[in-house]
Amino acid sequence: ALNLASQFNLENVTLFTKKEESEKKEDSGDVMEIDGASDQSSSLPIDYHLYSKFWALQDYFRRPTQCYDKAAWDVFSKYAKDVLAIFSSYKLDDTSSSSKKAAPTQQQSHQQAQNFFAKYLTSEKLLNLQLNDSNFRRYVLVQFLIIFQYLKATVKFKTQIHTLTEEQTEWLKESQQEVSKLLCETPPHGEQFCNSVKHILEREEHWNSWKNESCPSFIKEKPKEQTKVKPRPKRKRIGDELMASGGKSLKLGHPELTRLWNLNPDNMEACKDESRVFLPKLDDFFANAIDQADPEAMVEEQYKDINHQNFQWKAYRLLARSSPHFFVHAVTPGLPINAHLKDIVDKMAKELNPNQQTEEVKSEVAVAEEDDEIKENNEEEEELKNGEQETTSPKLQFNAEAMQSIAEKLGDSWMKLGEKLDLPADDLAYYKDSSDSSTAAALSMLTVWQELDPDRDTISIVRDALKELGLTSVLESSDSP
């Protein structure tokens, strides 16, 4: 019968002797006599506690859902552990090859092949004999495997509370391995019997999945007849179409692709077409920057294009492609981007508008006029100063001879002095690459560094730096500026 709701046969109750009933039977002398019990008695010690635990497990096999209760689970796991320990401690001998049993005839083997399901007696006097029976032991071990599989299986009619914890799942896994091992060790043909049981349980999993899917039919419906699809016309090869047009037209399978491909028969000429030149001209791109450089425009520095990073990036890319002012040999170290662009804009302004003065030119003219006025107003003071003796204060700058002497004595240590004077590493690398010798590099470094700030005490700064570097010998012949 089909058990759709996964119900259990709760009427199959196993009754066994309680402790009180056993004591009453012994007092009354009503004791079961067992034929051959003295000959077949086992040396395995069996007591009432083991007897009660063993037969109490039948109630869990009958109704496995009670194992999801915490208290019932503790009892079940304890009883199962004790029973499996007894099976493991006492192994059965393989009687299949015993010489006492004659080989069965064909008729006898046919009769033994018929299955017979018996309900075993539960008397405590029979437990020793039952534990020594291989068939009895197999029945109990198979019951363990069945309940283990049910507790782990996904059943459609299980409630949410019917779930196991990780600890319980791990215990089931270990116990299942132990039971399988005991089945393989139980004669006769233990390993073959164990494999058969495993195969049956695997088939049971498929059966359970089929029930969880509401028992779908095993009969497959015939697929509907598919309407015949008209075959597509055979495509022409591109080479055939090109040959048909005489090499003038090429169809690419789409009207728009075909139109774009046939705009120009020569790919290189199509790339050189003026409509594909997207690079702006220098005059148009820098026109606004040149206008902003005019002092009459009165544009503040923060609003000029040359100070914007986006304009600087585009300007440098355009200059690298089109301008002769970009790749030039410069003796001075690198300048900031906005200052470099300002110089380039001034040069372009002079080339484009020679008559128009840029901001730098006009500022130079204004400064020159101011200087002339100052010279005229202070002419008398200048004459008096020229007549006076030289000031007693020592000069603060190195002359050419002293600088040449220091450069020669520095040798390869000129970069240490440059680092001590807080010169950028890029400038030091530039001096090194652009000079033929260390003396020339040191001379260029000292010259540019002194010209950057003429008002500072160059001699004192260099002297202190050399002392800190332990190069005081360099100053012995260059004390006089």
Coordinates of C-alpha atoms in Angstrom, one line a residue:
A1 CA 0.0 0.0 0.0
L2 CA 1.1 3.6 -0.7
N3 CA 1.9 5.4 2.6
L4 CA 1.6 9.0 1.3
A5 CA 1.5 10.6 4.8
S6 CA 4.5 8.7 6.1
Q7 CA 2.6 7.1 9.0
F8 CA 4.1 4.5 11.4
N9 CA 2.5 1.3 12.5
L10 CA 2.1 2.2 16.1
E11 CA 0.1 -1.0 16.8
N12 CA 3.3 -3.1 16.6
V13 CA 4.2 -3.0 20.3
T14 CA 7.0 -5.1 21.7
L15 CA 6.3 -6.4 25.2
F16 CA 9.2 -7.5 27.5
T17 CA 9.5 -8.5 31.1
K18 CA 9.7 -5.7 33.7
K19 CA 12.0 -6.1 36.7
E20 CA 9.1 -6.5 39.1
E21 CA 7.5 -9.2 36.9
S22 CA 10.7 -11.1 36.7
E23 CA 11.1 -11.2 40.5
K24 CA 7.5 -12.5 40.9
K25 CA 8.1 -15.3 38.4
E26 CA 11.2 -16.4 40.2
D27 CA 9.4 -16.5 43.5
S28 CA 6.5 -18.5 42.1
G29 CA 8.9 -21.0 40.4
D30 CA 7.4 -20.3 37.0
V31 CA 10.6 -20.5 35.1
M32 CA 10.9 -21.2 31.4
E33 CA 12.9 -24.3 30.5
I34 CA 15.1 -23.9 27.5
D35 CA 16.3 -27.0 25.5
G36 CA 20.0 -27.2 25.3
A37 CA 20.4 -23.9 27.2
S38 CA 23.3 -25.4 29.2
D39 CA 25.1 -26.5 26.0
Q40 CA 24.6 -23.2 24.1
S41 CA 25.0 -20.8 27.0
S42 CA 27.3 -18.0 26.2
S43 CA 30.1 -16.7 28.3
L44 CA 28.8 -13.1 27.6
P45 CA 27.6 -11.7 30.9
I46 CA 24.0 -10.5 30.5
D47 CA 22.1 -8.7 33.3
Y48 CA 18.7 -7.2 33.6
H49 CA 19.9 -3.7 32.8
L50 CA 21.2 -4.7 29.4
Y51 CA 18.0 -6.7 28.8
S52 CA 15.8 -3.8 29.5
K53 CA 17.9 -1.4 27.4
F54 CA 18.0 -3.8 24.5
W55 CA 14.2 -4.3 24.2
A56 CA 13.4 -0.7 25.1
L57 CA 15.0 0.3 21.8
Q58 CA 12.1 -1.4 19.9
D59 CA 9.8 1.4 21.0
Y60 CA 12.1 4.0 19.3
F61 CA 12.3 1.8 16.1
R62 CA 8.5 1.7 16.1
R63 CA 8.1 5.5 16.5
P64 CA 11.3 7.3 15.5
T65 CA 9.8 10.8 15.8
Q66 CA 10.2 10.7 19.5
C67 CA 14.0 10.9 19.0
Y68 CA 13.6 14.6 18.2
D69 CA 12.8 15.2 21.8
K70 CA 15.9 16.1 23.9
A71 CA 15.1 13.8 26.8
A72 CA 14.1 10.9 24.5
W73 CA 17.2 11.4 22.4
D74 CA 19.5 11.2 25.4
V75 CA 17.9 7.8 26.4
F76 CA 18.0 6.5 22.8
S77 CA 21.7 7.4 22.2
K78 CA 22.7 5.9 25.6
Y79 CA 20.9 2.6 25.0
A80 CA 22.1 2.3 21.4
K81 CA 25.7 3.0 22.5
D82 CA 25.6 0.2 25.1
V83 CA 24.0 -2.3 22.8
L84 CA 26.6 -1.6 20.0
A85 CA 29.4 -1.9 22.5
I86 CA 28.1 -5.4 23.4
F87 CA 28.0 -6.4 19.7
S88 CA 31.6 -5.0 19.2
S89 CA 33.0 -6.7 22.3
Y90 CA 31.7 -10.2 21.3
K91 CA 32.3 -11.4 17.8
L92 CA 30.5 -14.4 16.2
D93 CA 32.3 -17.3 14.5
D94 CA 31.7 -18.0 10.8
T95 CA 29.6 -21.1 10.8
S96 CA 29.0 -21.1 7.1
S97 CA 32.1 -23.3 6.5
S98 CA 31.5 -25.6 9.5
S99 CA 32.1 -29.2 8.8
K100 CA 29.3 -30.2 11.1
K101 CA 26.7 -29.0 8.6
A102 CA 26.4 -31.0 5.4
A103 CA 25.9 -29.2 2.1
P104 CA 22.2 -28.7 1.5
T105 CA 20.5 -30.3 -1.4
Q106 CA 18.8 -28.3 -4.2
Q107 CA 15.4 -28.9 -2.7
Q108 CA 16.5 -27.9 0.8
S109 CA 18.2 -24.7 -0.5
H110 CA 15.0 -23.8 -2.4
Q111 CA 13.0 -24.2 0.8
Q112 CA 15.4 -22.2 2.8
A113 CA 15.3 -19.4 0.2
Q114 CA 11.7 -18.7 1.2
N115 CA 11.6 -15.7 3.6
F116 CA 10.2 -16.2 7.0
F117 CA 9.6 -13.2 9.3
A118 CA 9.3 -14.2 12.9
K119 CA 8.6 -12.1 16.0
Y120 CA 11.2 -13.0 18.5
L121 CA 10.4 -13.9 22.1
T122 CA 11.5 -11.3 24.6
S123 CA 12.2 -13.5 27.6
E124 CA 15.3 -12.4 29.5
K125 CA 16.3 -16.1 29.6
L126 CA 16.7 -16.2 25.8
L127 CA 18.8 -13.0 25.4
N128 CA 22.1 -14.9 25.6
L129 CA 21.1 -17.2 22.8
Q130 CA 19.6 -14.5 20.7
L131 CA 22.8 -12.4 20.9
N132 CA 24.7 -15.4 19.6
D133 CA 22.3 -15.8 16.6
S134 CA 23.8 -14.1 13.5
N135 CA 20.3 -13.6 11.9
F136 CA 19.0 -12.0 15.1
R137 CA 22.0 -9.7 15.3
R138 CA 21.5 -8.7 11.7
Y139 CA 17.9 -7.8 12.2
V140 CA 18.8 -5.4 15.1
L141 CA 21.6 -3.8 13.1
V142 CA 19.4 -3.2 10.1
Q143 CA 16.9 -1.6 12.3
F144 CA 19.6 0.8 13.5
L145 CA 20.4 1.7 9.9
I146 CA 16.8 2.3 9.0
I147 CA 16.1 4.7 11.9
F148 CA 19.4 6.5 11.3
Q149 CA 18.4 7.1 7.7
Y150 CA 15.0 8.4 8.6
L151 CA 16.3 10.8 11.2
K152 CA 18.6 12.4 8.6
A153 CA 16.2 12.2 5.6
T154 CA 14.2 15.1 4.3
V155 CA 10.5 14.1 4.6
K156 CA 7.7 16.2 3.3
F157 CA 5.5 15.6 6.3
K158 CA 8.1 16.4 9.0
T159 CA 7.4 19.5 11.1
Q160 CA 9.9 22.2 11.8
I161 CA 10.7 20.8 15.2
H162 CA 11.8 17.5 13.7
T163 CA 15.4 18.6 13.1
L164 CA 18.7 17.5 14.5
T165 CA 21.5 19.5 15.9
E166 CA 25.0 19.4 14.5
E167 CA 26.1 17.3 17.5
Q168 CA 23.3 14.8 16.9
T169 CA 24.0 14.6 13.2
E170 CA 27.7 13.8 13.9
W171 CA 26.7 11.1 16.4
L172 CA 24.4 9.5 13.8
K173 CA 27.2 9.5 11.2
E174 CA 29.7 7.8 13.5
S175 CA 27.1 5.3 14.7
Q176 CA 26.1 4.5 11.1
Q177 CA 29.7 3.7 10.3
E178 CA 30.0 1.5 13.4
V179 CA 26.8 -0.4 12.5
S180 CA 28.0 -1.0 8.9
K181 CA 31.3 -2.3 10.2
L182 CA 29.5 -4.8 12.6
L183 CA 27.3 -6.0 9.7
C184 CA 30.3 -6.7 7.6
E185 CA 31.8 -8.7 10.5
T186 CA 28.6 -10.7 11.1
P187 CA 28.8 -14.2 9.4
P188 CA 27.9 -15.6 7.1
H189 CA 28.8 -13.5 4.0
G190 CA 28.7 -10.3 6.1
E191 CA 30.2 -8.0 3.6
Q192 CA 27.9 -9.1 0.8
F193 CA 24.9 -8.7 3.1
C194 CA 26.0 -5.2 4.2
N195 CA 26.3 -4.1 0.6
S196 CA 22.8 -5.4 -0.2
V197 CA 21.4 -3.4 2.7
K198 CA 23.2 -0.3 1.7
H199 CA 21.8 -0.6 -1.9
I200 CA 18.2 -1.1 -0.5
L201 CA 18.6 2.0 1.6
E202 CA 19.8 4.0 -1.4
R203 CA 16.8 3.0 -3.3
E204 CA 14.7 4.0 -0.3
E205 CA 16.1 7.5 -0.7
H206 CA 14.9 7.7 -4.3
W207 CA 11.5 6.4 -3.2
N208 CA 11.4 9.1 -0.5
S209 CA 12.2 11.9 -3.0
W210 CA 9.5 10.6 -5.2
K211 CA 6.9 10.9 -2.4
N212 CA 8.2 14.4 -1.5
E213 CA 7.4 15.5 -5.1
S214 CA 3.8 14.3 -4.6
C215 CA 4.3 11.0 -6.5
P216 CA 4.6 12.2 -10.1
S217 CA 3.7 9.8 -12.8
F218 CA 6.5 7.6 -14.3
I219 CA 4.8 7.7 -17.7
K220 CA 6.3 10.3 -19.9
E221 CA 4.1 12.2 -22.3
K222 CA 4.9 12.0 -25.9
P223 CA 6.5 15.2 -27.2
K224 CA 4.3 17.3 -29.4
E225 CA 5.0 17.1 -33.0
Q226 CA 7.2 20.0 -34.0
T227 CA 6.1 22.0 -37.0
K228 CA 8.5 21.8 -39.8
V229 CA 10.7 24.8 -40.0
K230 CA 11.4 26.1 -43.4
P231 CA 15.1 25.9 -44.2
R232 CA 16.9 29.1 -44.5
P233 CA 18.3 30.1 -47.8
K234 CA 21.9 29.3 -48.2
R235 CA 24.1 32.3 -47.6
K236 CA 26.4 33.5 -50.3
R237 CA 30.0 33.6 -49.5
I238 CA 31.5 37.1 -49.1
G239 CA 34.1 36.2 -51.7
D240 CA 31.4 35.3 -54.2
E241 CA 29.6 38.6 -53.7
L242 CA 32.9 40.5 -54.0
M243 CA 33.7 38.8 -57.2
A244 CA 30.2 39.4 -58.5
S245 CA 30.5 43.2 -57.9
G246 CA 33.9 43.3 -59.5
G247 CA 35.6 44.1 -56.2
K248 CA 33.7 47.4 -55.9
S249 CA 31.1 46.5 -53.3
L250 CA 31.1 44.2 -50.3
K251 CA 27.9 43.1 -48.5
L252 CA 28.4 42.4 -44.8
G253 CA 24.9 41.1 -44.0
H254 CA 23.5 44.4 -42.6
P255 CA 22.6 47.5 -44.5
E256 CA 24.3 49.9 -42.1
L257 CA 27.6 47.9 -42.0
T258 CA 27.6 47.6 -45.7
R259 CA 27.1 51.3 -46.1
L260 CA 29.9 52.2 -43.7
W261 CA 32.3 49.7 -45.3
N262 CA 31.7 51.0 -48.8
L263 CA 32.0 54.7 -48.1
N264 CA 35.6 54.6 -49.3
P265 CA 37.2 51.6 -51.1
D266 CA 40.6 52.3 -49.7
N267 CA 40.9 52.0 -45.9
M268 CA 44.0 54.1 -45.5
E269 CA 42.5 57.0 -47.5
A270 CA 39.4 56.7 -45.4
C271 CA 41.5 57.1 -42.2
K272 CA 43.3 60.2 -43.7
D273 CA 40.0 61.9 -44.5
E274 CA 39.7 65.5 -43.1
S275 CA 36.4 64.6 -41.4
R276 CA 38.3 62.1 -39.2
V277 CA 40.9 64.6 -37.9
F278 CA 39.7 65.4 -34.4
L279 CA 42.8 67.1 -33.2
P280 CA 42.2 70.9 -32.7
K281 CA 44.6 73.5 -34.0
L282 CA 47.0 75.2 -31.6
D283 CA 45.7 78.7 -32.4
D284 CA 42.1 77.7 -31.6
F285 CA 42.9 75.7 -28.5
F286 CA 45.2 78.3 -26.9
A287 CA 43.2 81.4 -28.1
N288 CA 41.4 81.8 -24.8
A289 CA 44.6 81.3 -22.8
I290 CA 46.5 83.9 -24.9
D291 CA 43.7 86.4 -24.3
Q292 CA 43.8 85.7 -20.6
A293 CA 47.6 86.4 -20.6
D294 CA 47.0 90.0 -21.7
P295 CA 47.2 92.2 -18.6
E296 CA 44.4 94.5 -20.0
A297 CA 42.0 91.5 -19.7
M298 CA 42.6 91.7 -15.9
V299 CA 41.9 88.0 -15.3
E300 CA 42.8 86.7 -11.9
E301 CA 45.3 83.8 -11.7
Q302 CA 42.8 81.3 -10.2
Y303 CA 40.5 81.7 -13.2
K304 CA 43.1 81.3 -15.9
D305 CA 43.0 78.1 -18.0
I306 CA 46.6 77.4 -17.5
N307 CA 46.0 76.8 -13.8
H308 CA 43.2 74.1 -14.4
Q309 CA 44.4 70.5 -14.4
N310 CA 42.0 69.5 -17.2
F311 CA 43.3 72.2 -19.5
Q312 CA 46.9 71.3 -18.6
W313 CA 46.5 67.6 -19.5
K314 CA 44.9 68.4 -22.9
A315 CA 47.4 71.2 -23.6
Y316 CA 50.4 68.9 -23.0
R317 CA 49.0 66.2 -25.2
L318 CA 48.4 68.7 -28.0
L319 CA 51.8 70.4 -27.6
A320 CA 53.5 67.0 -27.8
R321 CA 51.8 66.4 -31.1
S322 CA 51.9 69.8 -32.8
S323 CA 54.1 72.4 -31.1
P324 CA 57.8 73.1 -31.6
H325 CA 58.0 74.7 -28.2
F326 CA 57.5 71.5 -26.3
F327 CA 60.6 69.4 -26.9
V328 CA 63.3 71.9 -26.3
H329 CA 66.7 71.6 -24.6
A330 CA 66.5 73.4 -21.2
V331 CA 69.5 74.1 -19.0
T332 CA 67.4 75.1 -16.0
P333 CA 65.6 72.5 -13.9
G334 CA 62.0 71.6 -14.5
L335 CA 59.3 74.2 -13.7
P336 CA 55.8 73.8 -12.4
I337 CA 53.2 72.9 -15.1
N338 CA 51.4 76.3 -14.9
A339 CA 54.7 78.2 -15.1
H340 CA 55.8 76.2 -18.1
L341 CA 52.5 76.6 -19.8
K342 CA 52.7 80.4 -19.2
D343 CA 56.1 80.6 -20.9
I344 CA 54.7 78.6 -23.9
V345 CA 51.6 80.8 -24.1
D346 CA 53.8 83.9 -24.1
K347 CA 55.9 82.5 -27.0
M348 CA 52.8 81.6 -29.0
A349 CA 51.4 85.0 -28.4
K350 CA 54.5 86.6 -29.8
E351 CA 54.4 84.4 -32.9
L352 CA 50.7 84.9 -33.5
N353 CA 50.5 88.6 -32.6
P354 CA 54.0 90.2 -32.9
N355 CA 52.7 93.7 -32.4
Q356 CA 50.7 92.8 -29.2
Q357 CA 52.7 92.8 -26.0
T358 CA 52.1 90.0 -23.6
E359 CA 51.7 90.4 -19.9
E360 CA 55.4 89.6 -19.3
V361 CA 56.6 92.1 -21.9
K362 CA 54.4 94.9 -20.6
S363 CA 55.4 94.2 -17.0
E364 CA 59.0 94.4 -18.0
V365 CA 58.5 97.7 -19.7
A366 CA 56.7 99.1 -16.7
V367 CA 59.4 97.9 -14.3
A368 CA 62.1 99.5 -16.6
E369 CA 60.3 102.9 -16.5
E370 CA 60.0 102.7 -12.8
D371 CA 63.7 102.0 -12.5
D372 CA 64.5 105.0 -14.7
E373 CA 62.5 107.3 -12.5
I374 CA 64.1 105.9 -9.3
K375 CA 67.5 106.3 -10.8
E376 CA 66.8 110.0 -11.7
N377 CA 65.4 110.8 -8.3
N378 CA 68.2 109.1 -6.4
E379 CA 71.0 110.1 -8.6
E380 CA 72.7 112.1 -6.0
E381 CA 72.4 109.4 -3.4
E382 CA 74.0 106.9 -5.8
E383 CA 76.9 109.2 -6.4
L384 CA 77.5 109.6 -2.7
K385 CA 77.4 105.8 -2.2
N386 CA 79.8 105.2 -5.1
G387 CA 82.3 107.6 -3.4
E388 CA 82.2 105.9 -0.1
Q389 CA 84.5 103.0 0.8
E390 CA 83.3 99.5 0.6
T391 CA 81.2 98.3 3.5
T392 CA 83.0 96.4 6.2
S393 CA 80.5 93.6 6.0
P394 CA 81.8 90.6 4.1
K395 CA 80.3 89.5 0.8
L396 CA 77.7 86.8 1.1
Q397 CA 78.2 85.1 -2.4
F398 CA 80.9 82.9 -3.9
N399 CA 82.8 84.3 -6.8
A400 CA 83.5 82.1 -9.8
E401 CA 87.0 81.1 -8.7
A402 CA 85.8 80.0 -5.2
M403 CA 82.9 78.1 -6.7
Q404 CA 85.2 76.3 -9.2
S405 CA 87.6 75.3 -6.4
I406 CA 84.7 73.9 -4.2
A407 CA 83.4 71.9 -7.2
E408 CA 86.8 70.4 -8.0
K409 CA 87.3 69.3 -4.3
L410 CA 83.9 68.0 -3.8
G411 CA 84.3 65.3 -6.5
D412 CA 81.7 62.5 -6.2
S413 CA 80.4 64.0 -2.9
W414 CA 78.6 66.9 -4.6
M415 CA 75.2 65.0 -4.4
K416 CA 75.6 64.7 -0.6
L417 CA 76.0 68.5 -0.5
G418 CA 73.0 68.9 -2.8
E419 CA 70.8 66.8 -0.5
K420 CA 72.1 68.8 2.5
L421 CA 71.1 72.0 0.8
D422 CA 67.5 70.5 0.3
L423 CA 67.7 70.4 -3.4
P424 CA 65.1 68.1 -5.1
A425 CA 66.2 64.7 -6.2
D426 CA 65.0 65.4 -9.7
D427 CA 67.2 68.4 -10.0
L428 CA 70.3 66.4 -8.8
A429 CA 69.5 63.7 -11.3
Y430 CA 69.2 66.3 -14.0
Y431 CA 72.7 67.8 -13.1
K432 CA 74.2 64.4 -13.2
D433 CA 72.8 63.4 -16.6
S434 CA 73.5 66.7 -18.3
S435 CA 77.1 67.0 -17.1
D436 CA 80.2 65.2 -18.4
S437 CA 82.0 65.0 -15.0
S438 CA 81.2 65.4 -11.3
T439 CA 83.0 68.7 -11.2
A440 CA 80.8 70.1 -13.9
A441 CA 77.7 68.8 -12.2
A442 CA 78.8 70.3 -8.9
L443 CA 79.5 73.7 -10.5
S444 CA 76.1 73.7 -12.2
M445 CA 74.4 72.8 -9.0
L446 CA 76.1 75.6 -6.9
T447 CA 75.6 78.2 -9.7
V448 CA 71.9 77.6 -10.0
W449 CA 71.4 77.3 -6.3
Q450 CA 73.2 80.6 -5.6
E451 CA 71.2 82.4 -8.3
L452 CA 67.9 81.3 -6.9
D453 CA 68.3 83.6 -3.8
P454 CA 71.0 86.2 -4.2
D455 CA 70.2 87.8 -0.8
R456 CA 71.0 84.9 1.4
D457 CA 74.3 84.1 3.0
T458 CA 75.5 81.5 0.6
I459 CA 79.0 81.1 2.1
S460 CA 77.7 80.5 5.6
I461 CA 75.1 77.9 4.5
V462 CA 77.7 76.0 2.4
R463 CA 80.3 76.1 5.2
D464 CA 77.8 74.7 7.8
A465 CA 76.7 72.0 5.4
L466 CA 80.2 70.9 4.6
K467 CA 81.1 70.8 8.3
E468 CA 78.1 68.5 9.0
L469 CA 79.2 66.2 6.2
G470 CA 82.8 66.1 7.5
L471 CA 84.2 67.9 4.4
T472 CA 85.9 70.8 6.0
S473 CA 89.0 70.3 3.8
V474 CA 87.0 71.6 0.9
L475 CA 86.8 75.1 2.6
E476 CA 90.5 75.4 3.4
S477 CA 91.3 77.1 0.1
S478 CA 87.9 78.7 -0.5
D479 CA 87.5 80.8 2.6
S480 CA 87.9 84.0 0.6
P481 CA 84.9 84.7 -1.7

